[in-house]
Coordinates of C-alpha atoms and ligand atoms in Angstrom, one line a residue:
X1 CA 2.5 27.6 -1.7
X2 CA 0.0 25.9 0.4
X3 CA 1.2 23.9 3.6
X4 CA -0.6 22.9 6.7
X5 CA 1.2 24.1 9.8
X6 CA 1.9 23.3 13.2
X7 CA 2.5 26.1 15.1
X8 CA 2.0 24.6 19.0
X9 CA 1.9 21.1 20.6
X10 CA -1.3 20.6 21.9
X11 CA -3.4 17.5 23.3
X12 CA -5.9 16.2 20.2
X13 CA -9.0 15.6 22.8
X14 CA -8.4 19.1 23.2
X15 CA -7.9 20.8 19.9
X16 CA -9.0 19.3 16.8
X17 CA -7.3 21.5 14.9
X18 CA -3.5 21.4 15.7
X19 CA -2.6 22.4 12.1
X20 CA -3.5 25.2 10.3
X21 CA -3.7 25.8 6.3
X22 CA -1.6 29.1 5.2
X23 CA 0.6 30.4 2.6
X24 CA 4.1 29.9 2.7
X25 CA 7.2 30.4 0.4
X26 CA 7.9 27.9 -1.5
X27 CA 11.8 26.0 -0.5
X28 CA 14.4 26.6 -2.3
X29 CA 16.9 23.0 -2.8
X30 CA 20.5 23.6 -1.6
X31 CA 23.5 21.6 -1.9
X32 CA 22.5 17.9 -3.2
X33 CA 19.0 18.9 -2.7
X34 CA 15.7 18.8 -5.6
X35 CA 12.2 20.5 -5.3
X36 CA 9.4 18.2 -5.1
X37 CA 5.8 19.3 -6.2
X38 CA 4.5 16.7 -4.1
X39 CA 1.0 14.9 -5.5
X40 CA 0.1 12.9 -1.8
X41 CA 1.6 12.6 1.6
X42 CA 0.7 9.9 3.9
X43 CA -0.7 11.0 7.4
X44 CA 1.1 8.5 10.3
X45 CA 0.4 8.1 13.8
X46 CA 4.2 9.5 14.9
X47 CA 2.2 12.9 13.8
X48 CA 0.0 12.5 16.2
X49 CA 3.6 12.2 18.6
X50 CA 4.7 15.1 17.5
X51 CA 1.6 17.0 17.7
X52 CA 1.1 15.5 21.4
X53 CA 4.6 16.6 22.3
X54 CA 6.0 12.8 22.6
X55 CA 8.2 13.1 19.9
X56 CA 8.3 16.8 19.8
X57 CA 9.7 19.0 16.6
X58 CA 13.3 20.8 17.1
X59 CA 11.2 24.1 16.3
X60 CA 8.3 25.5 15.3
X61 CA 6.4 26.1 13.0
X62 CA 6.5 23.1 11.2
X63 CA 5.1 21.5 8.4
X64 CA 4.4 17.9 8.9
X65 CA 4.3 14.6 6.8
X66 CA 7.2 12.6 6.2
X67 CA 5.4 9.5 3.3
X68 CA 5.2 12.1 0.2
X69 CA 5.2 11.1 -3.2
X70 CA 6.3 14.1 -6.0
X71 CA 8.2 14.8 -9.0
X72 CA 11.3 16.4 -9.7
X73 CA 10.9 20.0 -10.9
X74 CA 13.6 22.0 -9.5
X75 CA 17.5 20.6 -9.0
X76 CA 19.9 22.0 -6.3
X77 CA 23.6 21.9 -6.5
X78 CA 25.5 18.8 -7.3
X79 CA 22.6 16.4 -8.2
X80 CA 24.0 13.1 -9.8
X81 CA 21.1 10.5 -9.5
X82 CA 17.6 12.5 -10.3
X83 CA 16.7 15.0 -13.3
X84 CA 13.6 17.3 -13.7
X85 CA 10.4 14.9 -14.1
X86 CA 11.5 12.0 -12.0
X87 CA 8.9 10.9 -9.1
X88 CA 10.1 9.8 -6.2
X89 CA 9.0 9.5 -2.5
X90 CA 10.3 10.6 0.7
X91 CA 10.3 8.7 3.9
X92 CA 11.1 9.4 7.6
X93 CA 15.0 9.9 7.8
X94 CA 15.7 13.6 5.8
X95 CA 19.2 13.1 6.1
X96 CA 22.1 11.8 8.3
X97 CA 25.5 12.0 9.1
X98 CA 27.1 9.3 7.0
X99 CA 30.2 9.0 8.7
X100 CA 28.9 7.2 12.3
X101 CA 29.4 3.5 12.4
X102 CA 26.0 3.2 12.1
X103 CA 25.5 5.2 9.0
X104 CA 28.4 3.3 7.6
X105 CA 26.7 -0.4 7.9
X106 CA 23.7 0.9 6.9
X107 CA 21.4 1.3 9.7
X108 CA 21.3 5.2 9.4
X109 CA 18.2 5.1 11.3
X110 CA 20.5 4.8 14.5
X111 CA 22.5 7.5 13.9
X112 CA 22.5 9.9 16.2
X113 CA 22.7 12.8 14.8
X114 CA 20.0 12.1 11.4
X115 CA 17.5 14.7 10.8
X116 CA 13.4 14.0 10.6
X117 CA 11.4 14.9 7.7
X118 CA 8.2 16.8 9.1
X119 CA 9.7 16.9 12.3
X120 CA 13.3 19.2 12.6
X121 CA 12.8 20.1 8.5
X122 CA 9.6 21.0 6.6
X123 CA 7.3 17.5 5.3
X124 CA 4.8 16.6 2.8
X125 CA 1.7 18.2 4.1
X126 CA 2.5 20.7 1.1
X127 CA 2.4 21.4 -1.7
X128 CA 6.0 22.0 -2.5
X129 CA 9.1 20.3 -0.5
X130 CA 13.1 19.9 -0.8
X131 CA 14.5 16.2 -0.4
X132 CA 18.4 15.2 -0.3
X133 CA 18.9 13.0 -3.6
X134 CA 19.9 10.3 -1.6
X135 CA 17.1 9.8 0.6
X136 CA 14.6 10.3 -2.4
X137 CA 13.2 6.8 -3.6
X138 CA 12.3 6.1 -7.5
X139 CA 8.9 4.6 -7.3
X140 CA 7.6 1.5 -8.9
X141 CA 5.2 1.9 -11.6
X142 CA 3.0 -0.2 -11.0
X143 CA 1.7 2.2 -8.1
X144 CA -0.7 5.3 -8.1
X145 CA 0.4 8.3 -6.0
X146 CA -2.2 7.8 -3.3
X147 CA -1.3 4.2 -3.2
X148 CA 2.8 4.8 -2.9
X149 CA 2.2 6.9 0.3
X150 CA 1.3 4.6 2.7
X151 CA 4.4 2.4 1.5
X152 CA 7.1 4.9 2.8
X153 CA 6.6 4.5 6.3
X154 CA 3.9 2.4 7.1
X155 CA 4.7 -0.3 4.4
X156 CA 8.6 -0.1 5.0
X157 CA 8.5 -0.3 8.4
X158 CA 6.3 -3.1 9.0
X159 CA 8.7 -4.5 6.6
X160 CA 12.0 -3.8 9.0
X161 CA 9.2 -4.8 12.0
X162 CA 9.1 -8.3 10.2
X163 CA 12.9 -8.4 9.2
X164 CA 13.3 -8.0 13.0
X165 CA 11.4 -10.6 14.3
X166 CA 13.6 -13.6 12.5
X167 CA 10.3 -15.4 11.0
X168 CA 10.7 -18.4 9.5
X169 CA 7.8 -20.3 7.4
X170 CA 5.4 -22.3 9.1
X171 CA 5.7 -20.4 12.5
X172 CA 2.5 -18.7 14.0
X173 CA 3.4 -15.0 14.2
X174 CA 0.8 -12.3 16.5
X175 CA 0.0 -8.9 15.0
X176 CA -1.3 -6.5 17.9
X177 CA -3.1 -3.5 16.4
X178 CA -4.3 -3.8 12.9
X179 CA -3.7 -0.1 11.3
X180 CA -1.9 0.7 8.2
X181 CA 1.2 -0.6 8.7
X182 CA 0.0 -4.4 10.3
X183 CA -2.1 -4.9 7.2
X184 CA 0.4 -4.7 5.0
X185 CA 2.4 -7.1 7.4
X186 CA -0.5 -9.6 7.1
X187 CA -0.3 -9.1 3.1
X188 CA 3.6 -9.5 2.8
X189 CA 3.9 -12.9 4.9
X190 CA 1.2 -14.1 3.0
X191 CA 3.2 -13.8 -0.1
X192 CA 6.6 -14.4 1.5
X193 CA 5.4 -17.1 4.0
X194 CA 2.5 -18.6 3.1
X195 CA 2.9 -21.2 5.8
X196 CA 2.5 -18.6 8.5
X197 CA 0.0 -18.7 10.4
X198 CA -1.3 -15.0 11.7
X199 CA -3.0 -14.2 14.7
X200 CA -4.4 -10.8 15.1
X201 CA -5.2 -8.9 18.4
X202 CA -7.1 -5.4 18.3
X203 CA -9.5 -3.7 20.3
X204 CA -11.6 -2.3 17.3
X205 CA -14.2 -5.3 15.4
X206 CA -13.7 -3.2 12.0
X207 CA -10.1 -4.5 12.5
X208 CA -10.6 -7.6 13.5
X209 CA -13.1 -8.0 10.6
X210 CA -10.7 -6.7 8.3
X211 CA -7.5 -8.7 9.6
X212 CA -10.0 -12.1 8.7
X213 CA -11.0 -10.4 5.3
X214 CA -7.1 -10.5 4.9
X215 CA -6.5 -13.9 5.8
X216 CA -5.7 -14.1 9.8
X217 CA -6.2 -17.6 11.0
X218 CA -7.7 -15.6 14.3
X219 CA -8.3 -12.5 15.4
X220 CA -9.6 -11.6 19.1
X221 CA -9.6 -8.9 21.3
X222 CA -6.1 -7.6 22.9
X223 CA -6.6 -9.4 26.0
X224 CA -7.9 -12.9 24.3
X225 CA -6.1 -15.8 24.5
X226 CA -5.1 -17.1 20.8
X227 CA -5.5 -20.9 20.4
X228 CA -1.4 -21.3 20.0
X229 CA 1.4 -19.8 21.6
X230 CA 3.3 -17.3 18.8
X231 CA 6.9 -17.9 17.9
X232 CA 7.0 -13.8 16.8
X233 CA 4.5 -10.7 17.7
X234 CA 4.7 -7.2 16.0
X235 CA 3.0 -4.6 18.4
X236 CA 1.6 -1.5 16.8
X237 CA -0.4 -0.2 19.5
X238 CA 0.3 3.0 21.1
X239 CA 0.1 1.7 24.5
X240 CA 1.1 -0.9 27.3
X241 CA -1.6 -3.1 27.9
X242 CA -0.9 -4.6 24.9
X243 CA 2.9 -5.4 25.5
X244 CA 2.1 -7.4 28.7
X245 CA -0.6 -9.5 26.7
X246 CA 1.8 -10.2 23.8
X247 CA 4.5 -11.5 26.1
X248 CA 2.1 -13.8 28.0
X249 CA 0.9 -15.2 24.4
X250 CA 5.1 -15.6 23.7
X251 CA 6.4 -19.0 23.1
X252 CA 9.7 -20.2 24.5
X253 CA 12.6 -18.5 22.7
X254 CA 9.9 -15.8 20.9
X255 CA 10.4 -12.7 20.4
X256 CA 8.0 -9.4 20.7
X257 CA 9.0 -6.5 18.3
X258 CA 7.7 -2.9 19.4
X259 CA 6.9 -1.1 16.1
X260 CA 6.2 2.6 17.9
X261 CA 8.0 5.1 18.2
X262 CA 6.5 6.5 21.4
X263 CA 4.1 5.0 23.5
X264 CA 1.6 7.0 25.2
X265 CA 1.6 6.9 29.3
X266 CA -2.0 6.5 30.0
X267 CA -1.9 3.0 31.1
X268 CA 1.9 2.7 32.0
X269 CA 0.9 1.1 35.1
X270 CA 0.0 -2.1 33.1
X271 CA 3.4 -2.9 33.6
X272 CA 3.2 -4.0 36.8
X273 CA 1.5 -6.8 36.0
X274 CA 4.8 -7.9 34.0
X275 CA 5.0 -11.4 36.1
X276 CA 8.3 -13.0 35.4
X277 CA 7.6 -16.7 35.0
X278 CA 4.8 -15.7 32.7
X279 CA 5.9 -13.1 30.8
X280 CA 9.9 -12.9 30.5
X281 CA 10.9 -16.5 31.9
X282 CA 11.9 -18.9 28.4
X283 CA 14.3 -17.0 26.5
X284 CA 11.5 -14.1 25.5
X285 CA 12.9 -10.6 24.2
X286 CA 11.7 -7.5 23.4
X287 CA 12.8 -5.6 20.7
X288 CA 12.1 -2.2 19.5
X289 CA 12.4 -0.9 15.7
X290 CA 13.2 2.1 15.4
X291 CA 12.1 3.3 12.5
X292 CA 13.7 2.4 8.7
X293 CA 17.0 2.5 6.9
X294 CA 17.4 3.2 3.0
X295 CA 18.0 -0.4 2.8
X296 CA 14.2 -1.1 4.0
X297 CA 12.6 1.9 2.4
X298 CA 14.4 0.3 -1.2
X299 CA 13.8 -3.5 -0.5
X300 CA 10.5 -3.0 0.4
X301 CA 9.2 -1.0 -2.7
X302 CA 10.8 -3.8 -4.9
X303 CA 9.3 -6.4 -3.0
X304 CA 5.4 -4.2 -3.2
X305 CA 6.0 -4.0 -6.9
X306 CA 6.6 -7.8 -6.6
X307 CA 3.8 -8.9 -4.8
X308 CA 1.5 -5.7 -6.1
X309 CA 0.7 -4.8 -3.2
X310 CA -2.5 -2.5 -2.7
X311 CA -2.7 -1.1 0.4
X312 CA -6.3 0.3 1.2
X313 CA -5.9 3.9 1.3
X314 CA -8.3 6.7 2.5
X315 CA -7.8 10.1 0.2
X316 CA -8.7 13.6 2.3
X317 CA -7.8 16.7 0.9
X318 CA -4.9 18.7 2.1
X319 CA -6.9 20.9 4.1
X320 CA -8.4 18.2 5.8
X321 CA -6.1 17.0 7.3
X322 CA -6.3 17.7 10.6
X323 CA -10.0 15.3 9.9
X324 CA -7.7 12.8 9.3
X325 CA -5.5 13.0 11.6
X326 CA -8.4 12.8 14.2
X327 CA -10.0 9.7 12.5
X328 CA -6.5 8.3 12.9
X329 CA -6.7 8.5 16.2
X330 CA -9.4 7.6 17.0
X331 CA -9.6 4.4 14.2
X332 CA -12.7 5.3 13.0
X333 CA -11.8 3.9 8.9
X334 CA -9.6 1.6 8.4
X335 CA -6.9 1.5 6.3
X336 CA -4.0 4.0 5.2
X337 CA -5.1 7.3 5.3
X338 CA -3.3 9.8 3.0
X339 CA -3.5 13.7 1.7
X340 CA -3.8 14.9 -1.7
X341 CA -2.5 18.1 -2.5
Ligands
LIG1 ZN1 5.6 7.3 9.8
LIG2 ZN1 25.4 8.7 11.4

């Protein structure tokens, strides 16, 4: 089968071309595992952490991706829940160890022993891949393979990101960085709370365009001052600036919520401007999320069918993918962007 592989870690300003397009064997599914001949595979910034080495892979060579949308055509040992035609979608966590007390209430994405899709096992930048049953998601009809992607880990994270930050209607709630995953935020609290008002902070005018197109009261540049303090704030950025603006825009008892799982240490030293009477004095937190549980992954898709959602989506080829994965980077379209095999 085809599968785009990385084979070394390498800097993207560098080498353009961290993965490369060969021929593998197709995986065979073990015990409680099914084959997917996966249709599309979203393309998320943590590849771009595990390419850079920030969230490096337990071995290499890999194959990336971890939002893939297939069908069923092959069934492992002692499958229960899926048969042979079913389509489903894979998200971040491959598997984990069900027996922590994390696992057991449900927040398997703290466990600390769960295992990464496209990072310690094979992904979706391919065209075949095994899944465990369990962490295989039926998905809603009402969505297009391209348009699922995205919703697997950009879509169900912003929706744990928003879960996190304790929102409540009629509260003014930031948005800093406007990629995939904070556009769907701005769609889902428009449905679920449409006495929010949204601010929106990002560096790129396509995105603050956008985030007004979407229905932000305001969006300004990541070191503007919004014309009201924010009660929440969702950070997507991959950097620090951005955290020491948000907590200055905080309002008493607000909380900022770090949706990233790495942050790049270009401008670390902007936390020396972390002043506490400005920035942490009033009750302000920080939270991280770190990335999503079953529970999200499932809630979420119900509520997108709900709401039919449509999240904008970019469609590259499979080979092109690293192309995509340096127009990621560098935000040059907006949007989700996501492979078809
Ligand atoms: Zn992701
Ligand atoms: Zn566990």
């Amino acid at each position: 089968m085809k599968a785009m592989i990385l084979k070394k870690l390498c800097d993207l300003k560098e080498n353009q071309t961290p993965l490369e397009l060969m021929n593998i064997p197709k995986p065979i599914p073990g015990e409680n595992e099914i084959l997917l001949k996966v249709s599309t595979c979203g393309v998320c910034h943590t590849e771009l952490d595990e390419i850079e080495g920030r969230t490096p892979p337990l071995s290499l060579p890999v194959v990336p991706g971890h939002q893939a949308i297939g069908r069923v055509v092959e069934l492992g040992n002692n499958i229960s829940i899926l048969k042979a035609g079913d389509r489903v979608g894979v998200g971040w966590i491959f598997n984990s160890c069900r027996e922590c007390k994390y696992c057991i209430e449900g927040n398997e994405n703290l466990c600390e022993d769960f295992t990464a899709t496209g990072r310690d096992v094979n992904g979706g930048y391919a065209e075949f891949m095994v899944v465990n049953e369990n962490f295989a998601y039926p998905i809603p009809e009402n969505f297009s393979d391209e348009e699922a992607a995205p919703l697997l880990c950009a879509g169900a994270i912003g929706y744990r990101s928003l879960r996190l930050t304790n929102l409540k209607d009629g509260q003014n709630l930031g948005l800093t960085g406007f990629g995939a995953s904070a556009h769907l935020v701005l769609k889902m609290v428009r449905y679920k709370y449409p006495k929010v008002k949204v601010f929106v902070f990002a560096r790129n005018k396509n995105e603050r365009d956008f985030a007004r197109e979407l229905g932000a009261v305001w969006a300004g540049d990541i070191d503007e001052k919004p014309p009201h303090k924010l009660d929440s704030i969702i950070d997507t950025t991959p950097v620090w600036k951005p955290i020491v603006e948000a907590m200055k825009n905080l309002a008493p008892g607000g909380r900022l919520v770090i949706n990233a799982i790495r942050k790049e240490d270009i401008d670390k030293d902007s936390l020396l401007k972390l002043d506490y009477p400005d920035h942490l004095w009033m009750e302000k937190e920080i939270k991280s999320v770190a990335n999503v549980s079953r529970r999200d992954v499932t809630e979420f898709l119900e509520l997108a069918a709900e709401m039919r959602i449509k999240p904008e989506v970019r469609v590259y080829p499979l080979k092109e993918a690293n192309k995509a994965l340096v127009e990621l980077k560098t935000k040059k379209i907006r949007g989700a962007k996501v492979l078809k095999m």
